[in-house]
Every structure is written in C-alpha cells, then in structure tokens.
Short mmCIF file of C-alpha atoms and ligand atoms in Angstrom, two decimals:
data_model
loop_
_atom_site.label_atom_id
_atom_site.label_comp_id
_atom_site.label_asym_id
_atom_site.label_seq_id
_atom_site.Cartn_x
_atom_site.Cartn_y
_atom_site.Cartn_z
CA MET U 1 57.38 -44.66 -3.16
CA ASP U 2 55.45 -42.26 -4.82
CA THR U 3 56.01 -38.17 -3.93
CA VAL U 4 53.63 -35.77 -4.86
CA ASN U 5 54.59 -33.11 -7.29
CA PRO U 6 52.52 -30.32 -7.20
CA GLU U 7 53.64 -29.62 -10.94
CA ASN U 8 51.99 -32.98 -12.39
CA ASN U 9 49.21 -31.50 -10.40
CA PRO U 10 46.13 -30.30 -12.73
CA LYS U 11 45.21 -26.52 -11.42
CA LYS U 12 43.02 -26.68 -9.05
CA PRO U 13 40.34 -24.96 -11.52
CA VAL U 14 39.32 -21.51 -10.60
CA ILE U 15 36.19 -20.32 -9.09
CA ASN U 16 34.64 -17.33 -12.02
CA TRP U 17 32.77 -15.22 -9.40
CA ALA U 18 31.79 -12.48 -12.22
CA SER U 19 30.43 -15.50 -13.98
CA LEU U 20 28.63 -16.86 -10.92
CA ARG U 21 27.10 -13.98 -9.69
CA GLU U 22 25.87 -13.21 -13.22
CA ASN U 23 24.59 -15.96 -12.92
CA ARG U 24 22.76 -16.01 -9.86
CA ALA U 25 20.81 -13.05 -10.86
CA LYS U 26 20.46 -14.06 -14.15
CA TYR U 27 18.30 -16.75 -12.06
CA GLU U 28 16.84 -13.69 -10.19
CA SER U 29 15.59 -11.87 -12.84
CA MET U 30 14.23 -15.36 -14.24
CA LYS U 31 12.42 -15.81 -10.42
CA TRP U 32 10.89 -13.49 -10.84
CA ALA U 33 9.98 -12.49 -14.67
CA GLY U 34 6.59 -11.64 -16.27
CA LEU U 35 5.17 -11.18 -11.89
CA PRO U 36 1.98 -8.08 -13.12
CA PRO U 37 3.93 -4.23 -11.91
CA ILE U 38 2.43 -3.50 -8.37
CA GLU U 39 0.70 -0.69 -6.70
CA LYS U 40 1.21 1.06 -4.32
CA ASN U 41 0.68 4.79 -4.19
CA PHE U 42 -3.07 4.94 -2.49
CA TYR U 43 -2.15 8.58 -0.45
CA LYS U 44 -3.97 11.61 -1.58
CA GLU U 45 -3.05 13.87 1.53
CA SER U 46 -6.73 16.42 2.93
CA PRO U 47 -6.56 19.25 2.39
CA ARG U 48 -6.54 19.30 6.09
CA THR U 49 -3.75 17.39 7.13
CA ALA U 50 -1.34 18.88 4.22
CA SER U 51 -2.72 22.47 5.53
CA MET U 52 -0.93 21.57 9.46
CA SER U 53 1.47 23.76 10.06
CA GLN U 54 5.18 22.76 11.78
CA GLU U 55 4.40 24.30 15.23
CA GLU U 56 0.23 21.58 15.37
CA VAL U 57 2.23 18.80 13.84
CA GLU U 58 5.47 18.35 16.41
CA LEU U 59 2.21 19.45 18.77
CA TRP U 60 0.07 16.42 17.63
CA ARG U 61 2.91 14.43 18.29
CA LYS U 62 3.90 15.39 21.35
CA GLU U 63 -0.15 14.62 22.57
CA ASN U 64 -0.26 12.13 20.83
CA ASN U 65 2.27 8.97 23.35
CA ASN U 66 5.32 11.36 21.73
CA ILE U 67 5.35 10.05 18.06
CA THR U 68 8.93 10.12 16.38
CA CYS U 69 9.34 9.23 13.51
CA ASP U 70 12.81 8.53 10.70
CA ASP U 71 13.55 8.64 8.22
CA LEU U 72 15.78 5.62 7.75
CA LYS U 73 16.88 5.70 3.95
CA GLU U 74 20.01 6.09 2.67
CA GLY U 75 21.13 9.44 1.44
CA GLU U 76 18.13 12.32 0.78
CA LYS U 77 16.15 12.11 3.65
CA ARG U 78 12.28 12.64 2.49
CA CYS U 79 9.47 14.27 4.13
CA ILE U 80 7.68 11.96 6.77
CA PRO U 81 4.27 12.61 5.46
CA ASN U 82 1.97 15.02 8.44
CA PRO U 83 -0.80 12.81 10.33
CA VAL U 84 -4.10 12.18 9.39
CA CYS U 85 -5.95 13.55 12.99
CA LYS U 86 -9.58 11.74 12.19
CA PHE U 87 -10.10 8.29 9.87
CA GLU U 88 -11.49 10.54 6.74
CA ASP U 89 -8.37 12.11 6.40
CA ALA U 90 -6.35 8.26 5.82
CA PHE U 91 -10.20 6.51 4.03
CA GLU U 92 -12.82 9.27 3.11
CA HIS U 93 -11.91 7.71 -0.48
CA TYR U 94 -13.06 4.33 0.75
CA PRO U 95 -16.44 4.31 2.46
CA ASP U 96 -16.33 0.81 2.88
CA ILE U 97 -13.52 0.90 5.29
CA MET U 98 -15.37 4.08 6.95
CA ALA U 99 -18.11 3.01 7.45
CA ASN U 100 -16.63 -0.41 9.16
CA ILE U 101 -15.11 3.06 10.85
CA ARG U 102 -18.55 4.16 12.17
CA LYS U 103 -20.08 0.67 12.75
CA VAL U 104 -17.20 -0.17 15.39
CA GLY U 105 -17.27 3.63 16.71
CA PHE U 106 -13.72 4.58 16.92
CA GLN U 107 -13.22 8.18 18.39
CA LYS U 108 -9.92 9.25 16.53
CA PRO U 109 -6.59 7.24 15.52
CA THR U 110 -4.66 5.46 17.60
CA PRO U 111 -1.32 7.20 17.69
CA ILE U 112 0.65 4.90 15.58
CA GLN U 113 -1.87 4.45 13.20
CA SER U 114 -2.35 8.37 12.52
CA GLN U 115 1.19 8.37 11.20
CA ALA U 116 1.81 5.11 9.43
CA TRP U 117 -1.48 5.76 7.37
CA PRO U 118 -0.02 8.59 5.45
CA ILE U 119 3.44 6.08 5.33
CA ILE U 120 2.13 2.71 3.85
CA LEU U 121 -1.02 4.15 2.00
CA GLN U 122 2.26 6.11 0.41
CA GLY U 123 3.11 2.44 -0.51
CA ILE U 124 6.69 3.57 1.92
CA ASP U 125 7.63 0.61 3.82
CA LEU U 126 7.42 1.03 7.25
CA ILE U 127 8.27 0.06 10.40
CA GLY U 128 6.11 0.49 14.02
CA ILE U 129 7.24 0.21 17.14
CA ALA U 130 4.76 0.96 19.46
CA GLN U 131 3.39 -0.77 23.11
CA THR U 132 0.86 -4.19 22.39
CA GLY U 133 -3.03 -3.07 22.40
CA THR U 134 -2.03 0.50 21.22
CA GLY U 135 -3.92 -0.44 17.81
CA LYS U 136 -1.41 -1.47 15.38
CA THR U 137 -3.78 -4.27 13.43
CA LEU U 138 -5.99 -1.88 12.00
CA ALA U 139 -2.42 0.46 11.34
CA TYR U 140 -1.25 -2.70 8.77
CA LEU U 141 -4.73 -3.99 7.87
CA MET U 142 -6.78 -1.24 6.65
CA PRO U 143 -3.45 0.44 3.88
CA GLY U 144 -3.63 -3.43 3.60
CA PHE U 145 -7.37 -4.10 1.97
CA ILE U 146 -6.67 -1.01 0.09
CA HIS U 147 -3.86 -2.04 -1.70
CA LEU U 148 -5.16 -5.59 -2.58
CA THR U 149 -8.69 -4.42 -3.87
CA SER U 150 -6.98 -1.44 -5.71
CA GLN U 151 -4.56 -3.75 -7.66
CA PRO U 152 -4.62 -3.64 -11.67
CA ILE U 153 -4.80 -6.64 -12.20
CA SER U 154 -7.98 -9.26 -10.76
CA LYS U 155 -7.96 -11.43 -8.12
CA ASP U 156 -7.92 -14.39 -10.29
CA GLU U 157 -5.08 -14.04 -12.16
CA ARG U 158 -3.50 -13.12 -8.75
CA GLY U 159 -2.62 -16.61 -8.70
CA GLY U 160 -2.86 -17.21 -4.66
CA PRO U 161 -2.22 -14.52 -1.69
CA GLY U 162 -2.14 -10.92 -1.98
CA MET U 163 -1.19 -10.40 1.52
CA LEU U 164 0.40 -12.18 4.05
CA VAL U 165 0.48 -11.22 7.55
CA LEU U 166 3.66 -13.56 9.92
CA ALA U 167 2.82 -13.79 13.72
CA PRO U 168 4.59 -14.92 16.00
CA THR U 169 1.94 -17.70 18.11
CA ARG U 170 -1.21 -19.37 16.97
CA GLU U 171 -3.55 -16.89 19.03
CA LEU U 172 -2.24 -13.77 17.90
CA ALA U 173 -2.23 -14.77 14.80
CA LEU U 174 -5.91 -15.78 15.85
CA GLN U 175 -6.48 -12.37 16.58
CA VAL U 176 -5.86 -10.23 13.40
CA GLU U 177 -7.63 -13.03 11.31
CA ALA U 178 -10.46 -11.71 13.66
CA GLU U 179 -9.84 -7.52 13.35
CA CYS U 180 -9.42 -8.99 9.52
CA SER U 181 -13.07 -10.87 9.73
CA LYS U 182 -14.08 -8.06 11.13
CA TYR U 183 -12.72 -4.77 9.07
CA ALA U 184 -12.81 -5.59 5.91
CA TYR U 185 -15.02 -5.93 2.53
CA LYS U 186 -15.55 -6.80 -0.42
CA GLU U 187 -15.41 -10.79 -0.52
CA ILE U 188 -11.63 -10.50 0.45
CA LYS U 189 -11.21 -13.79 2.18
CA SER U 190 -8.43 -14.42 4.53
CA ILE U 191 -7.37 -17.69 6.73
CA CYS U 192 -5.17 -17.34 9.70
CA VAL U 193 -2.69 -20.75 9.79
CA TYR U 194 -1.20 -21.94 12.51
CA GLY U 195 0.76 -24.45 13.78
CA GLY U 196 -2.12 -27.68 16.26
CA GLY U 197 -4.56 -26.85 13.54
CA ASP U 198 -6.60 -29.14 10.49
CA ARG U 199 -3.64 -28.76 8.75
CA LYS U 200 -5.45 -30.28 5.63
CA GLY U 201 -7.98 -27.83 6.41
CA GLN U 202 -6.05 -24.90 5.92
CA ILE U 203 -3.93 -26.34 3.00
CA ASP U 204 -7.48 -27.27 1.31
CA MET U 205 -8.72 -23.50 1.50
CA VAL U 206 -5.36 -21.44 0.97
CA THR U 207 -5.56 -24.07 -2.27
CA LYS U 208 -8.79 -22.88 -3.30
CA GLY U 209 -7.31 -19.32 -2.60
CA VAL U 210 -8.03 -16.87 -0.49
CA ASP U 211 -6.39 -13.09 -0.49
CA ILE U 212 -5.34 -12.92 3.31
CA VAL U 213 -2.78 -15.88 4.45
CA ILE U 214 -1.62 -15.13 8.25
CA ALA U 215 0.33 -17.52 9.74
CA THR U 216 2.52 -18.77 12.05
CA PRO U 217 6.05 -18.72 10.48
CA GLY U 218 6.33 -22.75 11.07
CA ARG U 219 3.56 -23.93 9.45
CA LEU U 220 3.81 -21.45 6.57
CA ASN U 221 7.26 -22.41 6.09
CA ASP U 222 5.71 -26.49 6.56
CA LEU U 223 2.73 -25.70 3.64
CA GLN U 224 5.72 -23.82 1.31
CA MET U 225 8.08 -26.52 1.53
CA ASN U 226 5.55 -28.47 0.45
CA ASN U 227 4.27 -26.62 -2.60
CA PHE U 228 0.64 -26.27 -1.32
CA ILE U 229 1.31 -22.27 -1.46
CA ASN U 230 2.24 -19.75 -3.77
CA LEU U 231 3.97 -16.91 -2.08
CA LYS U 232 4.73 -14.99 -5.55
CA SER U 233 1.48 -13.06 -5.65
CA ILE U 234 2.36 -11.64 -2.25
CA THR U 235 2.32 -7.73 -2.67
CA TYR U 236 2.19 -6.60 0.71
CA LEU U 237 3.43 -8.72 3.28
CA VAL U 238 3.34 -7.29 7.70
CA LEU U 239 6.17 -8.99 9.75
CA ASP U 240 4.09 -8.79 13.43
CA GLU U 241 5.20 -8.76 16.60
CA ALA U 242 8.46 -9.04 15.29
CA ASP U 243 10.53 -8.83 18.44
CA ARG U 244 8.08 -12.06 19.50
CA MET U 245 9.38 -13.88 16.79
CA LEU U 246 12.73 -13.26 16.82
CA ASP U 247 12.16 -14.52 20.97
CA MET U 248 10.64 -17.66 19.55
CA GLY U 249 13.55 -17.96 17.70
CA PHE U 250 11.48 -18.02 14.12
CA GLU U 251 14.68 -16.32 12.03
CA PRO U 252 15.29 -19.10 10.54
CA GLN U 253 11.51 -19.65 9.10
CA ILE U 254 10.96 -16.14 8.17
CA MET U 255 14.36 -16.33 5.90
CA LYS U 256 13.24 -19.45 3.73
CA ILE U 257 9.58 -17.86 3.53
CA LEU U 258 10.78 -14.46 2.42
CA ILE U 259 13.20 -16.17 0.07
CA ASP U 260 9.74 -16.87 -2.33
CA VAL U 261 8.08 -13.56 -2.13
CA ARG U 262 9.09 -10.88 -4.76
CA PRO U 263 11.40 -8.63 -3.26
CA ASP U 264 9.28 -5.87 -5.14
CA ARG U 265 6.77 -6.04 -2.20
CA GLN U 266 5.22 -3.40 0.14
CA THR U 267 6.65 -4.55 3.75
CA VAL U 268 5.61 -3.43 7.32
CA MET U 269 6.63 -4.76 10.46
CA THR U 270 5.81 -3.84 13.79
CA SER U 271 7.29 -4.51 17.40
CA ALA U 272 7.01 -3.23 20.45
CA THR U 273 11.45 -2.77 21.31
CA TRP U 274 13.51 -2.47 19.05
CA PRO U 275 16.10 -4.02 19.45
CA ASP U 276 19.45 -5.10 17.64
CA GLY U 277 17.77 -8.04 16.28
CA VAL U 278 14.47 -6.55 14.93
CA ARG U 279 16.95 -3.93 13.31
CA ARG U 280 18.31 -6.49 11.99
CA LEU U 281 15.44 -8.02 10.74
CA ALA U 282 15.00 -5.06 9.05
CA LYS U 283 17.60 -4.26 7.33
CA SER U 284 17.38 -7.38 5.47
CA TYR U 285 13.70 -7.49 4.25
CA LEU U 286 12.45 -3.65 4.11
CA LYS U 287 13.60 -1.67 1.93
CA ASN U 288 14.34 1.91 2.27
CA PRO U 289 11.36 2.21 5.09
CA MET U 290 10.34 4.59 6.95
CA ILE U 291 9.78 4.07 11.35
CA VAL U 292 7.40 5.52 13.78
CA TYR U 293 8.39 5.04 17.34
CA VAL U 294 5.39 5.63 20.66
CA GLY U 295 5.88 6.02 23.53
CA THR U 296 3.62 5.00 26.21
CA LEU U 297 5.20 4.04 29.67
CA ASP U 298 6.28 7.76 31.65
CA LEU U 299 8.99 5.90 32.67
CA ALA U 300 10.23 9.50 33.79
CA ALA U 301 8.83 8.90 36.96
CA VAL U 302 9.97 5.51 37.78
CA ASN U 303 13.92 7.36 37.44
CA THR U 304 13.27 9.53 40.48
CA VAL U 305 12.78 5.49 42.25
CA GLN U 306 14.65 2.28 43.34
CA GLN U 307 13.57 -0.25 42.34
CA LYS U 308 14.62 -3.28 44.41
CA VAL U 309 13.53 -6.85 42.78
CA ILE U 310 12.90 -9.76 45.05
CA VAL U 311 12.13 -12.87 43.49
CA ILE U 312 10.77 -15.16 46.17
CA PRO U 313 8.57 -18.21 46.28
CA GLU U 314 5.05 -17.52 47.65
CA ALA U 315 5.02 -18.84 50.98
CA GLU U 316 7.27 -16.56 52.18
CA LYS U 317 6.01 -13.74 50.77
CA ARG U 318 4.51 -12.95 54.38
CA ALA U 319 7.29 -13.00 56.53
CA TYR U 320 9.06 -11.02 53.96
CA MET U 321 6.10 -8.47 53.69
CA HIS U 322 6.30 -8.55 57.97
CA SER U 323 9.91 -7.97 57.95
CA PHE U 324 10.19 -4.69 55.46
CA ILE U 325 7.06 -3.04 57.66
CA LYS U 326 9.22 -3.86 60.72
CA SER U 327 12.43 -2.31 59.17
CA MET U 328 10.00 1.36 58.19
CA LYS U 329 11.01 4.28 60.06
CA PRO U 330 7.82 6.70 62.11
CA LYS U 331 8.09 8.84 59.22
CA ASP U 332 7.92 6.12 56.23
CA LYS U 333 4.65 5.93 53.82
CA VAL U 334 3.51 3.00 51.80
CA ILE U 335 1.56 1.59 49.59
CA ILE U 336 1.15 -2.26 49.36
CA PHE U 337 -0.23 -3.66 46.87
CA VAL U 338 -2.17 -6.42 46.43
CA GLY U 339 -4.28 -8.78 43.57
CA LYS U 340 -7.20 -9.42 45.35
CA LYS U 341 -7.38 -10.47 49.03
CA ALA U 342 -6.82 -6.35 50.87
CA ASP U 343 -9.11 -7.47 54.33
CA ASP U 344 -6.97 -10.10 54.47
CA LEU U 345 -3.79 -8.57 55.27
CA ALA U 346 -5.07 -5.38 56.28
CA SER U 347 -6.55 -7.83 59.00
CA ASP U 348 -3.66 -9.65 59.11
CA PHE U 349 -1.83 -6.19 60.44
CA GLY U 350 -5.15 -5.38 62.24
CA ILE U 351 -4.17 -8.66 64.74
CA GLN U 352 -0.78 -7.74 65.18
CA GLY U 353 -1.78 -3.61 66.55
CA ILE U 354 -0.60 -1.96 63.47
CA PRO U 355 -3.23 0.39 62.43
CA VAL U 356 -4.14 0.64 58.24
CA GLN U 357 -6.35 1.33 56.02
CA SER U 358 -7.71 -0.93 52.70
CA LEU U 359 -8.24 0.72 49.06
CA HIS U 360 -10.58 -2.13 46.68
CA GLY U 361 -13.52 -2.31 44.79
CA ASN U 362 -15.63 -3.94 46.84
CA ARG U 363 -15.81 -1.27 49.64
CA GLU U 364 -18.22 1.97 49.45
CA GLN U 365 -17.44 4.52 48.53
CA CYS U 366 -17.12 6.88 51.42
CA ASP U 367 -15.34 4.09 53.45
CA ARG U 368 -11.87 3.77 50.10
CA GLU U 369 -13.04 8.04 50.77
CA GLN U 370 -11.71 7.54 54.28
CA ALA U 371 -9.27 5.60 54.08
CA LEU U 372 -7.36 7.57 51.44
CA ASP U 373 -8.14 10.65 54.10
CA ASP U 374 -6.27 8.63 56.68
CA PHE U 375 -3.63 7.46 55.04
CA LYS U 376 -2.56 11.15 53.29
CA LYS U 377 -2.96 12.98 57.23
CA GLY U 378 -0.80 10.47 58.31
CA LYS U 379 -3.46 8.26 60.95
CA VAL U 380 -1.84 5.56 59.08
CA ARG U 381 0.85 5.00 57.30
CA ILE U 382 0.34 1.80 55.37
CA LEU U 383 -2.16 1.60 52.96
CA VAL U 384 -3.36 -1.66 51.93
CA ALA U 385 -4.68 -1.28 48.40
CA THR U 386 -5.64 -3.00 45.11
CA ASP U 387 -5.36 -1.69 40.66
CA LEU U 388 -8.89 -1.18 40.67
CA ALA U 389 -8.71 1.22 43.45
CA SER U 390 -5.23 3.10 42.91
CA ARG U 391 -5.67 4.83 39.34
CA GLY U 392 -5.31 8.79 40.41
CA LEU U 393 -3.90 7.93 43.64
CA ASP U 394 -1.84 11.42 44.24
CA VAL U 395 -0.55 10.90 47.79
CA HIS U 396 2.74 13.07 47.76
CA ASP U 397 4.88 12.25 50.90
CA VAL U 398 4.67 7.90 49.96
CA THR U 399 8.44 6.83 50.10
CA HIS U 400 7.31 3.24 49.47
CA VAL U 401 5.86 1.77 47.38
CA PHE U 402 5.72 -2.41 48.34
CA ASN U 403 3.91 -4.87 45.48
CA PHE U 404 2.76 -7.78 47.80
CA ASP U 405 1.94 -9.68 44.45
CA PHE U 406 2.77 -8.52 41.33
CA PRO U 407 0.07 -7.13 38.52
CA ARG U 408 -1.76 -8.16 35.68
CA ASN U 409 0.72 -6.32 33.47
CA ILE U 410 3.58 -4.19 32.47
CA GLU U 411 1.88 -0.44 32.65
CA GLU U 412 0.12 -1.81 35.40
CA TYR U 413 4.30 -2.73 37.27
CA VAL U 414 5.29 1.43 35.98
CA HIS U 415 1.99 2.89 36.98
CA ARG U 416 2.15 1.72 40.55
CA VAL U 417 6.30 2.58 41.11
CA GLY U 418 5.06 5.77 39.94
CA ARG U 419 3.10 6.17 43.55
CA THR U 420 5.76 7.06 45.03
CA GLY U 421 9.05 9.23 44.38
CA ARG U 422 6.58 12.14 43.61
CA ALA U 423 7.12 15.78 42.78
CA GLY U 424 10.90 15.65 42.48
CA ARG U 425 11.29 12.90 46.48
CA THR U 426 13.01 10.45 46.23
CA GLY U 427 11.06 6.57 46.72
CA GLU U 428 11.94 3.02 46.88
CA ALA U 429 9.70 0.20 45.36
CA VAL U 430 9.93 -3.36 46.44
CA THR U 431 8.80 -5.54 44.60
CA LEU U 432 7.87 -9.47 44.90
CA VAL U 433 8.03 -11.65 42.71
CA THR U 434 6.96 -15.25 42.23
CA GLY U 435 7.57 -17.77 39.04
CA ASN U 436 4.07 -17.31 38.79
CA SER U 437 4.63 -13.90 36.98
CA TRP U 438 7.69 -15.58 35.63
CA LYS U 439 6.23 -13.75 31.75
CA PHE U 440 6.95 -10.35 33.01
CA ALA U 441 10.06 -11.65 33.81
CA SER U 442 12.06 -10.12 30.85
CA GLU U 443 10.07 -7.10 30.52
CA LEU U 444 10.46 -6.06 34.11
CA ILE U 445 14.40 -6.84 33.24
CA ASP U 446 14.04 -4.49 30.48
CA ILE U 447 12.66 -1.07 32.90
CA LEU U 448 15.06 -2.69 34.84
CA GLU U 449 18.22 -1.87 33.22
CA ARG U 450 16.40 1.78 31.73
CA ALA U 451 16.48 3.01 34.87
CA ASN U 452 20.18 1.40 36.06
CA GLN U 453 18.76 -0.67 39.21
CA VAL U 454 20.15 -3.86 40.14
CA VAL U 455 18.76 -7.18 38.16
CA PRO U 456 18.23 -10.14 40.71
CA ASP U 457 20.50 -12.92 38.86
CA GLU U 458 16.88 -15.02 39.13
CA LEU U 459 14.68 -13.30 37.70
CA ILE U 460 17.21 -13.15 34.00
CA ALA U 461 16.46 -17.13 35.05
CA MET U 462 13.61 -16.69 35.19
CA ALA U 463 13.36 -14.89 32.40
CA GLU U 464 15.66 -17.63 30.18
CA ARG U 465 13.38 -20.07 30.91
CA TYR U 466 9.89 -18.96 30.11
CA LYS U 467 12.15 -17.71 27.55
CA GLN U 468 12.56 -22.29 26.80
CA SER U 469 8.67 -23.30 28.07
CA GLN U 470 7.51 -20.42 24.94
CA MET U 471 9.91 -22.51 22.46
CA ARG U 472 9.30 -25.32 22.74
CA LYS U 473 5.53 -25.08 23.41
CA GLU U 474 4.90 -23.12 19.83
CA MET U 475 7.63 -25.88 18.59
CA GLU U 476 5.39 -28.68 19.04
CA LYS U 477 2.67 -26.74 18.24
CA ASP U 478 4.39 -25.67 15.39
CA ILE U 479 7.03 -27.96 13.44
CA GLN U 480 5.42 -31.48 13.91
CA ARG U 481 7.27 -32.97 11.58
CA PRO U 482 9.99 -30.70 9.59
CA TRP U 483 11.53 -33.58 8.73
CA ARG U 484 9.11 -35.06 6.09
CA LYS U 485 9.29 -35.10 2.50
CA PRO U 486 7.51 -32.91 0.22
CA SER U 487 4.65 -35.83 -1.09
CA LYS U 488 4.14 -35.60 -4.02
P1 ADP M 1 -1.42 -4.06 19.30
O1 ADP M 1 -1.78 -5.22 17.82
O2 ADP M 1 -1.30 -2.43 18.72
O3 ADP M 1 -1.49 -4.65 20.07
P2 ADP M 1 -4.02 -4.39 18.09
O4 ADP M 1 -4.51 -4.12 17.14
O5 ADP M 1 -4.87 -6.05 18.64
O6 ADP M 1 -3.32 -3.90 19.22
O7 ADP M 1 -5.67 -3.47 19.37
C1 ADP M 1 -6.05 -3.50 20.78
C2 ADP M 1 -8.19 -2.82 20.81
O8 ADP M 1 -7.95 -1.52 19.97
C3 ADP M 1 -8.34 -3.70 20.18
O9 ADP M 1 -9.68 -4.05 20.56
C4 ADP M 1 -9.12 -2.91 18.93
O10 ADP M 1 -9.84 -2.88 18.05
C5 ADP M 1 -8.38 -1.58 19.63
N1 ADP M 1 -8.45 -0.41 18.21
C6 ADP M 1 -7.41 -0.27 17.58
N2 ADP M 1 -7.94 1.19 16.99
C7 ADP M 1 -8.22 1.73 17.19
C8 ADP M 1 -9.40 2.98 17.88
N3 ADP M 1 -9.05 3.86 16.79
N4 ADP M 1 -10.02 3.63 18.74
C9 ADP M 1 -9.77 2.90 19.74
N5 ADP M 1 -9.86 1.60 19.33
C10 ADP M 1 -9.67 0.49 18.26
MG1 MG M 2 -1.05 -7.10 17.92
#
C-alpha cells in the first residue's frame, strides 16, 4: 500500500507576490502607455466671485437650499472655491455656452450648478448630491463641453469618444442626450446607447466617431465586450444618478466598463441620496473628490408631525376615511388631500350631513376664498383639497392631514404633511397608500425613517416589489444576450 510520504512530495511552489505585483503594474502601465496628456483646469475665477467675503459665501450657500461642501481628499484639505452667482462668472470666456443659456432664458445657476461649476472647471472630481429636478445635468454637461473642446489633441487624433455619461434607465439617458443636443456647440456629436434601442444603428454611430456617449451600463458593457467601442479615449466620465444605478443592480457592469477607462480621467458623480453603496462607488472610482450637497426637502416642519402610513386596497379607502372622520374630536381640523375628485368626496360628506368645504382648481376664486375662510374660522372642520389649490395654504390650527390619494411626487408629500404641526404645535398625518403608488414607497420609507416614524412592513414589501420589477424590466430591455460570444 502506498503511503504518502510528505518528504517525497515536490515542494509547493511559493507564490512570488512581489513579482506578480510588479507584472501587474507593468501590464497596467503598458495598457495606458502612449495616451495623450489630459488638460483639466479651465477655471478663471471672475473678479466678482473672487471678491466675495466669507460671510457672503456662507449667506449664498445658506440661501441656496443650504449648500454644504467638503473636500474628501485625505490629508491636507484644499480650499473649496466660492460659488458662482451668475452664469457669466463661470462661462464668460465661453461665448457659445453663454449664447445657449441666453437663448433658453435661464435666470441664474441652480444651487448645485453654482457650487459645482467652479469645482469641476478646475479639473477636480466631484460628487453632487441634490434632489431630482435641480439642474444636475447641466452642472456636469457644461464643464464637460469645455473639457472636450479644450484638449491639446484634436477629436480625430483622440480615436474615440471623449466623454461618457452612464445613466440608470433609457428614459434618463434619453433626457440627458436631449439636454446635450440642446446645449452642445462646435459640432460636438453625442449618441445615446441603451438597451431596447436599435443596436446596429448605435454600433454604426459609435464606430463612425462621436464625442459624447450617453449610455445605460448594460448595453454599453455589451458593446464593450464585443469590441465595438473604444473607452480608452474617454477623459471625462459621469456617473449620473448613482443611487439609482446601484438600485437597479448595475454595479458589476459599471465595474467592467471602468476597467477600460483611463484612470487619470476626470470623474463626476451625481446622486439624489448618499447611502453607503454610493459612498463605496465614489471611493472606488473617484480620485480625491470634493462633495457638494444641496438640501431641498424642508423636513423641519415634518419632524413635529406624527406620520401614519396605511397600505390599503383602493376599494377600502372611503370606509377607512369615514371611520377616521368619526374618530375626530370636536376641536380637530383636518385637510383631506385628493388627486382629482374633491367635489365627489365633499358631496359624499354632504349627503351624510357632515359640513365640509372644498378647494380645487375648478372652483371660482371667490368660492375658494370663502371655503378657506370657513375652514380658518372653524365653520367647517373638514377641508377637501387638491394640491393645485393647497400651495401656500397656511391655517395654523390644522390638527390632521389626511392623504386620501397619494401625491404625484414625494416633495408634495412633504409639503402636504407640513400643513399641520405648524408654529410649534404637533400634528398628525394619515396617508393611504395603494399599489398604484408603489414607485414612491422607497422614498416614503426614507422620509419616515429620517423622522423616526413607524414604517409599516407592507410598505417595505411594496418598495421591494417595485425594485424587483424595475430590475426585471431593465434587464429585459438592456441585456438581451449577455452570454453571446463576440463575433469576429
Ligand atoms: P436633475 O438631473 O437634477 O434631476 P435636470 O438636470 O434634469 O435635473 O434639470 C431639470 C430641469 O431644469 C431641466 O428642464 C433643465 O433644463 C432645467 N434647468 C437646468 N438648469 C437651470 C437653470 N439654471 N435655471 C432654470 N432651469 C434650469
Ligand atoms: Mg438627472
């Protein structure tokens, strides 16, 4: 019988880590050898911006939705540049950009733009955190155009696109591309690459030469694996809506894409939120970035309101509302928010002999004023209102907000809830949520958590189901045949 004699076994080869590391470094440097240098700093601070005092800078930041900034570079911190208060302060040396801005008639930079432009234009990597709809696209596009058109080598010598924007969904990618074609100049060419689109057409465009590629990660990774696109020429990279890209499960594709993008590029990342996943992404793919955070939701008012969320089938909403109204105390005052059918609900109450008033866009101005007056004076204790009519509505003794229909967006939710709990009082908000509003579930959870409120399990399940369905939809659209071998 054979016995294993360890003495006779050939020695296990020792892994030479040092040499492996050396080889890897050699390979890396070979991979990036011979690439042209990147020009990154184009910022000339205007005299006006330079002359702002520290107090002026702080006041501007405070008044512009509380802009906060930080330098995430390890070690000695750099100076955060002053914000630009006017478009000219950032772009007066770029007449094409100024002409485009004048054409659309924008008044002034949005908060994120005012603070992001001086940072990006200096060539510093940036993380921009701001709510949806706050102008993040132009915050990175404008400096991107300047970067593209100011490189020491010409477009043709570059041998591929110079700027890449990764976006989570085809709709968002198309939106970015629309902004891009609206504001680009000097014949900058852009193309949108997304799943479900005309793959062959996209490939033709990419290989013909474009300057800006706006892509969803799945499809771009597909083109990359099949060698249809050269990513080495990219010197300006944007990860747009990073939080949503992570939610959609795109991290592996992003990782694969970025292996081929040169490491000394400039990178800008935007996100509406700043959770751990996004921090990790920033750490992996940005170099010594600065971060600009813009707050928009005024949650201060909401913190004095107890928020109750009820997940309920549409058919049971009325019964729930009526039992809620029955439970009201004599001094309570409630605004019932509805999507459209304010009159419908109001007459429902009328039939039952409960006095109510209603506020909606279809009522005459004088009737609206009467309604508000009745409610303020307490002639009626129930006001049925639509969002259209509720802006600026300030009745100090509202004890309850009842969201019969969920609003069209989460900002409106915060706004509605803020109708109660005013002037140091406490208030209560009850919100009915049906399956129709599932796309808001995760944002609603964020708000409830931040205000230390109870989050119902059904709401968590709803958010999870929505996420799953979005992922499935994107996967179907985006990665049609990921297993296909490259055709040679
Ligand atoms: P985000 O990416 O932050 O969600 P977008 O970049 O899509 O927001 O911008 C939302 C809208 O605001 C767009 O229609 C855009 O054209 C417009 N916008 C951008 N910058 C300004 C500005 N400085 N003033 C007014 N509107 C602007
Ligand atoms: Mg955006």
